Short mmCIF file of C-alpha atoms (C1' of nucleotides) in Angstrom, two decimals:
data_model
loop_
_atom_site.label_atom_id
_atom_site.label_comp_id
_atom_site.label_asym_id
_atom_site.label_seq_id
_atom_site.Cartn_x
_atom_site.Cartn_y
_atom_site.Cartn_z
CA MET T 23 109.86 83.52 66.19
CA VAL T 24 111.30 84.34 69.34
CA ARG T 25 110.36 83.48 72.67
CA THR T 26 111.36 84.81 75.95
CA ARG T 27 110.56 84.15 79.24
CA PHE T 28 110.73 85.91 82.64
CA ALA T 29 110.24 83.04 85.87
CA PRO T 30 110.91 84.49 89.49
CA SER T 31 109.22 82.71 92.19
CA PRO T 32 107.03 84.79 94.02
CA THR T 33 108.51 84.08 97.11
CA GLY T 34 109.84 88.24 97.54
CA TYR T 35 109.70 91.57 96.32
CA LEU T 36 110.89 92.75 92.66
CA HIS T 37 114.38 92.90 93.00
CA VAL T 38 116.11 95.11 91.16
CA GLY T 39 118.34 91.96 89.91
CA GLY T 40 115.84 90.26 88.32
CA ALA T 41 113.94 93.66 87.22
CA ARG T 42 117.42 93.83 85.36
CA THR T 43 117.21 90.66 83.79
CA ALA T 44 113.14 91.05 82.27
CA LEU T 45 115.01 94.68 80.99
CA PHE T 46 117.15 92.34 79.23
CA ASN T 47 114.95 90.39 78.40
CA TRP T 48 112.01 92.44 77.24
CA LEU T 49 114.39 94.56 75.02
CA PHE T 50 115.87 91.42 73.23
CA THR T 51 112.55 89.93 72.39
CA ARG T 52 110.85 93.58 71.46
CA LYS T 53 113.33 94.10 69.63
CA GLU T 54 113.24 90.98 67.76
CA GLY T 55 108.92 90.84 67.09
CA GLY T 56 109.16 87.92 69.43
CA LYS T 57 106.67 86.60 73.16
CA PHE T 58 107.44 87.74 76.27
CA ILE T 59 106.73 85.19 78.56
CA LEU T 60 106.15 85.47 82.04
CA ARG T 61 105.97 82.26 84.42
CA ILE T 62 105.48 82.36 87.83
CA GLU T 63 107.55 79.24 89.34
CA ASP T 64 105.68 78.82 92.68
CA THR T 65 107.10 75.22 93.96
CA ASP T 66 107.78 76.62 96.69
CA LEU T 67 105.42 75.36 99.09
CA GLU T 68 106.85 77.27 102.69
CA ARG T 69 107.65 80.22 100.66
CA SER T 70 105.83 81.56 97.55
CA THR T 71 102.81 83.64 98.49
CA LYS T 72 99.89 85.30 96.19
CA GLU T 73 100.61 88.54 98.15
CA TYR T 74 103.98 88.61 96.27
CA GLU T 75 102.94 87.04 92.76
CA LYS T 76 100.50 89.92 92.55
CA LEU T 77 103.63 92.59 94.26
CA ILE T 78 105.63 91.42 91.08
CA MET T 79 103.52 92.08 88.41
CA ASP T 80 102.32 95.12 89.35
CA ALA T 81 106.13 96.69 90.13
CA LEU T 82 107.34 94.90 86.45
CA ARG T 83 103.87 96.68 84.69
CA TRP T 84 104.75 99.91 86.89
CA LEU T 85 108.12 99.28 84.97
CA GLY T 86 106.44 99.20 81.88
CA LEU T 87 107.73 95.21 80.90
CA GLU T 88 104.45 94.39 79.76
CA TRP T 89 104.20 90.43 78.72
CA ASP T 90 102.49 88.72 76.47
CA GLU T 91 101.48 85.79 77.90
CA GLY T 92 101.39 85.39 81.79
CA PRO T 93 99.46 83.82 84.84
CA ASP T 94 96.58 86.94 84.74
CA ILE T 95 96.06 87.15 80.51
CA GLY T 96 96.73 83.33 79.60
CA GLY T 97 97.99 81.98 76.30
CA GLU T 98 98.37 79.34 74.56
CA LYS T 99 101.22 77.43 76.01
CA GLY T 100 99.12 77.29 79.86
CA PRO T 101 99.04 77.62 82.88
CA TYR T 102 101.69 79.92 83.55
CA ARG T 103 101.84 78.70 87.60
CA GLN T 104 104.03 75.80 88.31
CA SER T 105 101.75 75.11 91.22
CA GLU T 106 98.93 75.09 88.14
CA ARG T 107 101.38 72.56 86.06
CA LYS T 108 102.26 70.78 88.67
CA LYS T 109 97.83 69.68 89.12
CA GLN T 110 98.00 68.96 85.99
CA GLY T 111 100.47 66.31 86.88
CA ILE T 112 102.81 67.56 84.07
CA TYR T 113 104.82 66.62 85.47
CA ASP T 114 105.13 63.31 87.20
CA GLU T 115 104.38 62.77 83.07
CA TYR T 116 108.15 64.45 82.02
CA ALA T 117 108.98 62.63 85.09
CA ARG T 118 107.79 58.95 84.43
CA LYS T 119 109.08 59.50 81.02
CA LEU T 120 113.02 59.75 82.29
CA ILE T 121 111.95 56.70 84.59
CA GLU T 122 111.36 54.41 81.55
CA MET T 123 113.99 55.80 79.76
CA LYS T 124 116.04 54.46 82.72
CA ARG T 125 117.57 58.03 83.26
CA ALA T 126 115.83 58.73 86.28
CA VAL T 127 115.35 55.93 88.94
CA TYR T 128 112.73 56.55 92.62
CA VAL T 129 114.42 57.12 95.34
CA VAL T 130 113.17 55.06 98.62
CA TYR T 131 114.77 57.11 102.06
CA ASP T 132 114.69 56.19 105.85
CA LYS T 133 111.62 56.54 107.30
CA GLN T 134 113.00 58.21 110.58
CA ASP T 135 116.37 59.66 109.08
CA SER T 136 114.72 61.21 105.38
CA SER T 137 118.18 62.03 104.57
CA LYS T 138 119.74 58.58 104.20
CA GLU T 139 118.95 57.20 100.44
CA LEU T 140 117.40 53.31 101.32
CA PHE T 141 117.48 51.96 97.62
CA GLU T 142 117.11 53.89 94.49
CA SER T 143 114.70 51.82 91.93
CA LEU T 144 113.33 51.89 88.21
CA GLU T 145 109.98 50.39 89.78
CA TYR T 146 107.49 52.57 91.50
CA PRO T 147 108.40 51.23 95.25
CA GLU T 148 104.41 51.51 96.29
CA GLU T 149 104.43 49.36 99.31
CA TYR T 150 107.05 51.78 100.71
CA ALA T 151 104.45 55.05 99.34
CA GLN T 152 102.47 53.06 102.14
CA LYS T 153 104.26 52.19 104.72
CA GLY T 154 105.27 56.18 104.73
CA HIS T 155 108.10 56.79 103.27
CA ASP T 156 109.76 59.60 101.54
CA ILE T 157 109.82 58.68 97.36
CA THR T 158 112.47 61.04 95.39
CA VAL T 159 112.92 61.09 91.73
CA LYS T 160 116.07 61.58 90.79
CA PHE T 161 118.06 61.84 87.79
CA LYS T 162 121.21 60.08 86.39
CA MET T 163 123.44 62.25 85.43
CA PRO T 164 125.50 60.24 82.17
CA LYS T 165 128.98 59.30 83.15
CA GLY T 166 131.73 60.20 81.48
CA GLU T 167 130.21 62.60 79.11
CA ARG T 168 131.80 66.65 78.14
CA ILE T 169 128.75 69.39 78.28
CA VAL T 170 128.84 71.64 76.41
CA PHE T 171 126.82 75.16 74.76
CA HIS T 172 127.29 78.55 73.72
CA ASP T 173 126.58 81.02 75.83
CA LEU T 174 125.53 84.36 74.04
CA LEU T 175 128.15 85.59 76.97
CA LYS T 176 130.30 84.16 77.55
CA GLY T 177 131.32 81.81 74.71
CA GLN T 178 131.76 78.70 74.57
CA MET T 179 131.43 76.79 77.57
CA SER T 180 132.34 72.63 78.97
CA PHE T 181 131.55 70.93 81.70
CA MET T 182 132.76 67.17 82.73
CA SER T 183 129.03 65.60 83.74
CA ASP T 184 130.67 63.88 86.75
CA ASP T 185 131.53 66.90 88.44
CA LEU T 186 127.55 67.36 88.23
CA GLY T 187 126.36 63.94 90.06
CA ASP T 188 122.66 62.65 90.37
CA PHE T 189 120.51 65.42 91.29
CA ILE T 190 116.31 65.05 92.54
CA ILE T 191 114.01 66.62 89.86
CA MET T 192 111.14 65.47 92.00
CA LYS T 193 110.27 65.75 96.45
CA SER T 194 108.69 63.54 98.17
CA ASN T 195 106.14 66.94 98.26
CA GLY T 196 105.42 65.85 94.22
CA PHE T 197 106.77 69.33 92.73
CA PRO T 198 109.20 69.43 90.56
CA THR T 199 112.79 70.74 91.72
CA TYR T 200 113.43 73.94 89.63
CA ASN T 201 116.41 72.51 87.36
CA PHE T 202 113.31 69.89 86.56
CA ALA T 203 110.44 72.40 86.02
CA VAL T 204 112.61 75.26 83.89
CA VAL T 205 113.53 72.42 81.39
CA VAL T 206 110.21 70.88 80.73
CA ASP T 207 108.31 74.22 81.09
CA ASP T 208 110.41 76.23 79.13
CA HIS T 209 110.12 73.37 76.21
CA LEU T 210 106.62 73.11 76.43
CA MET T 211 106.64 77.08 76.02
CA GLU T 212 108.42 76.69 73.19
CA ILE T 213 111.40 79.23 75.02
CA THR T 214 113.54 79.91 72.49
CA HIS T 215 115.80 82.34 74.06
CA ILE T 216 116.51 82.03 78.21
CA PHE T 217 118.51 85.41 79.97
CA ARG T 218 118.47 84.65 83.67
CA GLY T 219 121.20 85.57 86.12
CA GLU T 220 124.84 84.27 86.60
CA ASP T 221 124.30 82.31 89.11
CA HIS T 222 122.64 79.69 87.18
CA LEU T 223 124.93 79.31 85.08
CA SER T 224 126.71 76.06 86.22
CA ASN T 225 122.89 74.62 86.42
CA THR T 226 123.17 74.98 82.67
CA PRO T 227 124.71 71.78 82.24
CA LYS T 228 122.23 69.52 84.10
CA GLN T 229 119.22 70.92 82.84
CA ILE T 230 120.58 70.85 79.21
CA SER T 231 121.30 66.59 80.24
CA ILE T 232 118.00 66.31 80.67
CA TYR T 233 116.52 68.51 77.60
CA LYS T 234 119.10 65.75 75.74
CA ALA T 235 117.41 63.19 77.39
CA PHE T 236 114.23 63.53 76.17
CA GLY T 237 116.00 64.36 72.98
CA TRP T 238 114.78 68.64 72.82
CA GLU T 239 116.62 71.80 70.92
CA VAL T 240 118.22 73.20 73.60
CA PRO T 241 117.75 76.43 73.86
CA GLN T 242 119.62 79.74 73.61
CA PHE T 243 121.35 80.71 77.33
CA MET T 244 122.26 83.84 78.26
CA HIS T 245 123.94 84.77 82.29
CA ILE T 246 124.01 88.13 82.50
CA PRO T 247 126.09 89.15 85.42
CA LEU T 248 124.79 89.56 88.62
CA ILE T 249 124.36 92.86 90.97
CA LEU T 250 126.75 93.34 93.89
CA GLY T 251 127.05 95.72 96.44
CA LYS T 252 129.55 98.49 96.92
CA ASP T 253 132.08 95.91 99.23
CA ARG T 254 131.35 93.34 96.75
CA SER T 255 129.12 90.79 98.06
CA PRO T 256 126.10 90.24 96.29
CA LEU T 257 123.72 93.04 96.50
CA SER T 258 121.31 92.88 99.49
CA LYS T 259 119.11 94.33 102.36
CA ARG T 260 122.60 95.34 104.15
CA HIS T 261 123.46 97.59 100.91
CA GLY T 262 120.01 99.60 101.38
CA ALA T 263 117.12 99.18 99.10
CA THR T 264 116.77 96.34 96.45
CA SER T 265 113.61 96.30 95.78
CA VAL T 266 111.93 98.13 92.94
CA ASP T 267 109.27 98.47 95.24
CA HIS T 268 111.55 101.14 97.81
CA PHE T 269 112.74 103.16 94.13
CA ARG T 270 108.98 103.01 93.66
CA THR T 271 107.81 104.88 96.93
CA GLU T 272 111.23 106.66 97.08
CA GLY T 273 110.03 108.47 93.93
CA TYR T 274 111.81 107.71 90.58
CA LEU T 275 110.94 106.88 87.55
CA PRO T 276 109.96 103.62 85.83
CA ASP T 277 111.91 105.39 83.22
CA GLY T 278 114.84 106.70 85.02
CA LEU T 279 114.94 103.58 86.85
CA LEU T 280 115.02 101.60 83.75
CA ASN T 281 117.76 103.76 82.10
CA TYR T 282 119.76 103.27 85.39
CA LEU T 283 119.63 98.84 85.02
CA ALA T 284 120.60 99.58 81.82
CA LEU T 285 123.41 101.69 82.19
CA LEU T 286 123.94 99.12 84.76
CA GLY T 287 127.01 96.07 82.59
CA TRP T 288 126.12 98.46 79.39
CA LYS T 289 128.31 99.83 77.19
CA VAL T 290 126.68 103.53 75.24
CA GLU T 291 127.93 106.22 73.13
CA GLU T 292 129.24 108.82 75.33
CA GLY T 293 126.77 111.74 75.95
CA LYS T 294 123.95 109.15 75.53
CA GLU T 295 123.69 107.76 79.08
CA ILE T 296 120.42 109.03 78.68
CA PHE T 297 117.80 107.94 77.43
CA ARG T 298 113.43 105.90 77.78
CA ILE T 299 114.19 102.05 77.26
CA SER T 300 111.55 102.40 74.23
CA GLU T 301 114.05 104.53 72.25
CA ARG T 302 116.52 101.61 73.02
CA ILE T 303 114.95 98.64 71.44
CA GLU T 304 115.81 98.84 68.23
CA SER T 305 119.45 100.07 68.33
CA PHE T 306 119.63 97.09 71.51
CA SER T 307 122.26 94.12 70.86
CA LEU T 308 122.53 91.69 73.38
CA SER T 309 127.01 92.15 72.83
CA ASP T 310 126.25 95.68 74.56
CA ILE T 311 126.39 94.74 77.26
CA SER T 312 129.13 93.58 79.44
CA ASN T 313 130.58 90.59 81.19
CA LYS T 314 131.07 91.77 84.58
CA SER T 315 129.35 91.68 87.56
CA VAL T 316 128.26 95.45 88.61
CA ILE T 317 127.79 97.64 91.92
CA PHE T 318 125.30 99.11 91.95
CA ASP T 319 125.47 102.77 92.24
CA TYR T 320 122.31 104.72 93.93
CA GLU T 321 123.93 108.10 94.11
CA LYS T 322 124.47 107.87 89.86
CA LEU T 323 120.96 106.28 90.14
CA GLU T 324 119.36 109.43 91.87
CA TRP T 325 121.55 110.97 88.68
CA VAL T 326 119.70 109.44 86.19
CA ASN T 327 116.42 109.94 87.84
CA GLY T 328 117.12 113.41 88.21
CA LYS T 329 117.75 113.60 84.60
CA HIS T 330 114.61 112.42 83.65
CA LEU T 331 112.57 114.36 85.95
CA ARG T 332 113.65 117.42 84.35
CA SER T 333 114.01 116.35 80.81
CA MET T 334 110.24 114.61 80.01
CA GLU T 335 107.25 116.70 78.71
CA ILE T 336 105.31 118.02 81.35
CA GLU T 337 101.94 116.66 81.06
CA ARG T 338 104.01 113.29 81.40
CA LEU T 339 105.60 114.80 85.05
CA CYS T 340 102.86 115.46 85.95
CA PHE T 341 101.06 112.18 86.15
CA GLU T 342 103.60 109.92 87.05
CA PHE T 343 103.38 112.30 90.64
CA ARG T 344 99.78 111.74 90.96
CA ARG T 345 100.39 108.06 90.07
CA TYR T 346 102.81 108.39 93.05
CA LEU T 347 100.90 110.45 95.05
CA ASP T 348 98.31 107.37 94.79
CA PHE T 349 101.03 105.10 95.44
CA ILE T 350 101.45 105.82 98.50
CA GLY T 351 98.11 107.51 99.66
CA MET T 352 98.26 110.73 99.45
CA ILE T 353 94.98 111.11 98.63
CA GLU T 354 94.20 114.35 98.95
CA LEU T 355 96.62 115.94 97.42
CA THR T 356 96.21 113.74 94.65
CA GLU T 357 92.86 116.03 94.83
CA LEU T 358 93.82 119.06 94.78
CA LEU T 359 96.09 118.30 92.05
CA ASP T 360 93.67 118.31 90.11
CA ARG T 361 91.54 121.44 91.07
CA ASP T 362 93.48 123.68 88.99
CA LYS T 363 95.62 121.49 86.93
CA LEU T 364 97.89 124.22 85.23
CA TYR T 365 98.89 125.64 88.46
CA THR T 366 99.83 122.82 89.07
CA MET T 367 101.98 121.67 85.52
CA GLU T 368 103.29 125.30 86.39
CA VAL T 369 104.12 124.27 90.30
CA LEU T 370 106.02 121.06 89.49
CA ASP T 371 108.10 122.56 86.34
CA ILE T 372 109.57 125.23 88.39
CA CYS T 373 109.93 122.49 90.90
CA ARG T 374 111.49 120.28 89.22
CA GLU T 375 114.92 121.70 88.40
CA LYS T 376 115.63 121.49 92.33
CA VAL T 377 114.95 117.96 92.73
CA ASN T 378 116.19 114.01 91.46
CA THR T 379 113.07 111.71 92.81
CA MET T 380 108.73 112.76 93.44
CA LYS T 381 109.13 112.16 96.94
CA GLN T 382 112.03 115.11 96.92
CA LEU T 383 109.61 116.59 94.43
CA LEU T 384 106.47 116.36 96.81
CA ASP T 385 109.23 118.06 99.55
CA ILE T 386 109.52 121.47 98.19
CA SER T 387 106.37 121.09 95.99
CA LEU T 388 103.72 121.04 99.25
CA PRO T 389 103.75 124.43 100.55
CA PHE T 390 102.59 125.68 96.48
CA PHE T 391 98.89 123.56 96.49
CA ASN T 392 98.66 123.59 100.84
CA ASP T 393 98.30 127.67 102.11
CA GLU T 394 98.68 126.13 106.00
CA TYR T 395 102.12 125.29 105.17
CA GLU T 396 104.76 124.58 107.75
CA TYR T 397 107.64 127.83 108.86
CA GLU T 398 110.94 126.08 109.48
CA GLU T 399 111.89 126.53 112.79
CA LYS T 400 115.60 128.39 111.05
CA TYR T 401 113.12 130.67 109.46
CA ILE T 402 111.79 131.90 112.07
CA GLU T 403 114.50 132.15 114.34
CA GLY T 404 116.67 132.93 111.84
CA TYR T 405 114.69 135.47 110.30
CA LEU T 406 111.23 136.10 111.12
CA LYS T 407 112.19 137.32 114.57
CA LYS T 408 114.64 139.93 113.64
CA ASP T 409 113.57 142.81 114.20
CA PHE T 410 113.20 144.26 110.05
CA ALA T 411 110.65 141.52 109.98
CA ILE T 412 107.81 143.25 110.65
CA PRO T 413 109.14 146.29 109.28
CA LEU T 414 110.05 144.83 106.12
CA LEU T 415 106.60 142.37 105.90
CA GLN T 416 104.32 145.65 106.03
CA GLU T 417 106.40 146.99 102.74
CA ALA T 418 105.90 143.69 101.07
CA ILE T 419 102.18 144.06 101.55
CA ASP T 420 101.28 147.74 100.54
CA MET T 421 104.19 147.32 97.01
CA PHE T 422 102.63 143.44 95.78
CA ASP T 423 99.41 144.52 96.53
CA LYS T 424 99.44 147.19 94.62
CA ASN T 425 101.87 145.32 91.85
CA GLU T 426 99.58 144.88 88.65
CA ASP T 427 102.44 143.11 86.97
CA TRP T 428 102.68 139.62 88.08
CA THR T 429 105.14 138.26 85.41
CA VAL T 430 108.42 137.48 86.43
CA GLU T 431 109.83 139.86 85.37
CA GLY T 432 107.58 142.26 87.77
CA CYS T 433 107.48 140.27 90.13
CA GLU T 434 110.82 140.16 90.41
CA ARG T 435 111.12 144.23 89.49
CA VAL T 436 108.72 143.94 93.66
CA MET T 437 111.58 142.75 95.02
CA ARG T 438 114.43 144.20 93.71
CA GLU T 439 113.20 147.15 94.08
CA LEU T 440 111.69 146.43 98.25
CA ALA T 441 115.21 145.38 99.30
CA SER T 442 116.95 149.01 97.62
CA LYS T 443 114.75 150.43 100.70
CA ASN T 444 117.40 149.08 102.97
CA ILE T 445 115.12 147.59 105.71
CA ALA T 446 117.56 144.30 104.89
CA SER T 447 120.23 143.11 103.19
CA LYS T 448 119.34 142.09 100.13
CA LYS T 449 119.98 138.21 100.93
CA LYS T 450 118.17 138.82 103.76
CA THR T 451 115.07 140.45 102.03
CA PHE T 452 114.57 138.26 100.12
CA GLN T 453 114.81 135.15 101.71
CA LEU T 454 112.49 136.82 104.28
CA ILE T 455 109.96 137.31 101.59
CA ARG T 456 110.90 133.71 100.76
CA GLY T 457 109.97 132.04 103.65
CA ALA T 458 106.76 133.89 103.87
CA ILE T 459 105.83 132.39 101.13
CA LEU T 460 106.68 128.98 101.38
CA GLY T 461 107.49 128.79 105.00
CA LYS T 462 110.91 126.89 103.84
CA LEU T 463 114.98 128.92 102.51
CA VAL T 464 115.87 126.40 99.83
CA THR T 465 112.44 126.97 97.17
CA PRO T 466 112.42 127.45 93.44
CA GLY T 467 113.21 130.58 92.56
CA LEU T 468 111.50 133.59 94.18
CA PHE T 469 110.59 136.00 91.30
CA ILE T 470 109.00 132.66 89.35
CA SER T 471 107.35 131.54 92.65
CA LEU T 472 106.07 134.52 93.33
CA SER T 473 104.75 134.80 89.72
CA VAL T 474 103.63 131.21 90.17
CA LEU T 475 101.82 131.83 93.11
CA GLY T 476 100.46 134.66 92.19
CA LYS T 477 98.66 138.12 93.82
CA GLY T 478 96.19 136.03 96.07
CA ARG T 479 97.79 132.98 97.71
CA VAL T 480 100.83 135.87 98.04
CA LEU T 481 98.63 138.35 99.44
CA ARG T 482 96.90 136.04 101.67
CA ARG T 483 100.91 134.12 102.20
CA LEU T 484 102.55 137.39 103.50
CA SER T 485 99.30 138.64 105.85
CA LYS T 486 99.49 135.09 107.16
CA THR T 487 103.55 135.80 107.91
CA MET T 488 102.46 138.84 109.46
CA ASP T 489 100.24 137.79 111.84
CA LEU T 490 102.65 135.32 112.90
CA ALA T 491 105.48 137.48 112.94
CA LYS T 492 103.19 139.77 115.89
CA SER T 493 102.33 136.76 117.62
CA LEU T 494 106.22 136.23 117.59
CA SER T 495 107.60 139.19 119.36
"C1'" G C 1 137.18 70.09 98.74
"C1'" C C 2 135.29 70.41 93.76
"C1'" C C 3 133.26 73.35 88.87
"C1'" C C 4 132.67 77.10 86.89
"C1'" C C 5 132.34 82.93 84.97
"C1'" C C 6 134.67 88.26 86.15
"C1'" A C 7 139.25 91.22 86.40
"C1'" U C 8 140.98 99.34 83.10
"C1'" C C 9 139.76 105.52 88.09
"C1'" G C 10 136.15 104.82 93.77
"C1'" U C 11 131.29 103.43 90.82
"C1'" C C 12 129.95 102.18 85.66
"C1'" U C 13 133.06 101.94 80.85
"C1'" A C 14 135.87 103.24 76.26
"C1'" G C 15 139.86 99.78 74.63
"C1'" C C 16 139.46 94.21 70.66
"C1'" G C 17 148.92 94.80 69.13
"C1'" G C 18 151.07 100.94 67.11
"C1'" C C 19 145.69 106.12 66.84
"C1'" C C 20 146.61 105.58 74.47
"C1'" U C 21 151.14 111.16 77.64
"C1'" A C 22 144.76 105.46 78.04
"C1'" G C 23 139.03 108.63 76.64
"C1'" G C 24 133.97 109.01 78.62
"C1'" A C 25 129.53 109.29 82.84
"C1'" C C 26 128.79 109.01 88.29
"C1'" A C 27 130.57 111.31 92.55
"C1'" C C 28 134.70 114.01 94.96
"C1'" U C 29 138.14 118.87 95.15
"C1'" G C 30 138.49 124.09 92.29
"C1'" G C 31 135.85 128.36 89.96
"C1'" C C 32 131.82 130.73 87.14
"C1'" C C 33 126.76 131.88 87.64
"C1'" U C 34 123.48 133.37 91.66
"C1'" U C 35 118.30 135.30 96.29
"C1'" U C 36 118.84 130.46 98.92
"C1'" C C 37 119.59 125.31 97.58
"C1'" A C 38 120.06 123.13 93.03
"C1'" A C 39 120.51 122.70 88.01
"C1'" G C 40 123.57 125.01 84.83
"C1'" C C 41 129.01 126.19 82.75
"C1'" C C 42 135.00 124.74 83.36
"C1'" A C 43 138.62 123.23 85.35
"C1'" G C 44 141.28 119.36 87.99
"C1'" A C 45 142.74 115.36 91.10
"C1'" G C 46 142.06 109.16 90.32
"C1'" G C 47 143.03 103.48 86.58
"C1'" C C 48 145.76 98.91 83.35
"C1'" A C 49 145.26 94.34 90.30
"C1'" G C 50 150.61 91.51 90.70
"C1'" G C 51 154.56 88.12 88.11
"C1'" G C 52 156.23 85.83 83.70
"C1'" G C 53 156.24 85.31 78.54
"C1'" U C 54 154.82 86.23 73.13
"C1'" U C 55 155.96 90.09 70.18
"C1'" C C 56 160.02 95.02 66.91
"C1'" G C 57 156.08 97.14 69.88
"C1'" A C 58 151.15 95.01 75.29
"C1'" A C 59 145.38 97.80 78.61
"C1'" U C 60 145.02 95.13 74.56
"C1'" C C 61 147.46 87.75 73.01
"C1'" C C 62 148.63 83.00 76.17
"C1'" C C 63 150.35 81.46 80.77
"C1'" C C 64 150.74 81.62 85.96
"C1'" U C 65 149.12 84.14 90.70
"C1'" U C 66 146.08 86.86 93.09
"C1'" G C 67 141.45 88.54 94.81
"C1'" G C 68 135.95 89.15 93.51
"C1'" G C 69 131.48 86.15 92.49
"C1'" G C 70 127.99 82.29 90.94
"C1'" G C 71 127.80 76.29 92.31
"C1'" C C 72 128.16 72.05 93.50
"C1'" G C 73 119.58 71.97 97.88
"C1'" C C 74 113.26 67.37 98.94
"C1'" C C 75 115.47 77.01 97.74
"C1'" A C 76 115.19 79.53 92.68
#
RNA sequence: GCCCCCAUCGUCUAGCGGCCUAGGACACUGGCCUUUCAAGCCAGAGGCAGGGGUUCGAAUCCCCUUGGGGGCGCCA
């Protein structure tokens, strides 16, 4: 049975790199029919917070990367928070075992200068502890040993133990260090495959030494290349936002983000770069993952997202849009959308042709939902204040008032007839009406917009604009 | 300093000794469409890091150099 895990430390938001790691773990596990485990590595007391833990879990859930065992849902191998496991004495127990096996020692530090090691001991230095000396436990690396392992991506790896050196496994505050806690937990949780960032590659031989010391079976490793920024330095805030939450507030879809993350360093057949991740579980293969670090391309992400936005079933888009508004706290608008679901659907359907993200979708669709839309300055100056504005609007009101055919074709007929009256050029005529009914000069197609808005709204808006035009002259 | 990983258009990649005159996608440029802006369609520009080998033949195999990244924490 395949068992994998994603083990973030709650010291910040979920980073796109972390999301990508989680994605590969999840994908592999779902394909193999195994269990995907979420473990919270909160051994860094200073920086870990419950808030970040919640944010990370929310972000993973939003992406749809559901876990089978974890701190919130429990499971047989829990607890799933390292702080809780520490409380149960799990790490103490295994550290003690290593000391008994003479594979680890206590280290006593100078009281004044805690960076200075006084001595090592196999016995617990009780009296020094009483006197307030810092005491850690250090793992002793074997001497002159070649540590080899097979990385699923890198192939055969080989390190000399002497290059690595001894390292601390229990801190003086009683908490385990990362390299120790992962091994103990991965073993106890019966993890079979570890997919993680390449930054852990050099730590792996240390961890393998611990597995070997205990005589535990070593899991399979696969170290995934890191995501870099445009200048090839590690992706960070300098390059732009990196947290999943940011992309969520920017209006990216889970499908879009996931698709892009998969595409990053993933071999895809020509013409098949747009897909829903759930449709790719079956065909997922570890050998599709490239072994080269990759640069995060915000533009391609937006393109991928736009593809999803435009091609997904409209019902799902409505659902995602609503969820998005909830997320960014636009509750009033949500209520408005729910009032006329059919209208909402029609509006979003014509608006999505123009945009790539839901933030942009909100921008362009807002005037459809809100009769109190604002007029762009450019529209007022360039069209509404012109001489042709009032006569043209008057004519439009008359014609649309008489119009009974509100299909797209019907609206087109009216518009073309209006233009043929030569009150203004065709372009000016169309733009004046466009701005009159939506306040903007960039909108979905004019005929379809008129059709979707319908007679009531169009007439209301035309006369509202007429009032404004008159007040301006 | 020591150890490790990586190297094809600006970016993500195809390529695994002859199908390569190096293919696709994003971005870019031009065109078409057109009521705006997009989308869409068509076309174009753009790359095997460098040097040695191996071979009849190298983007592909080997070595070196260079460049980028990671690790060597009482961070994870």
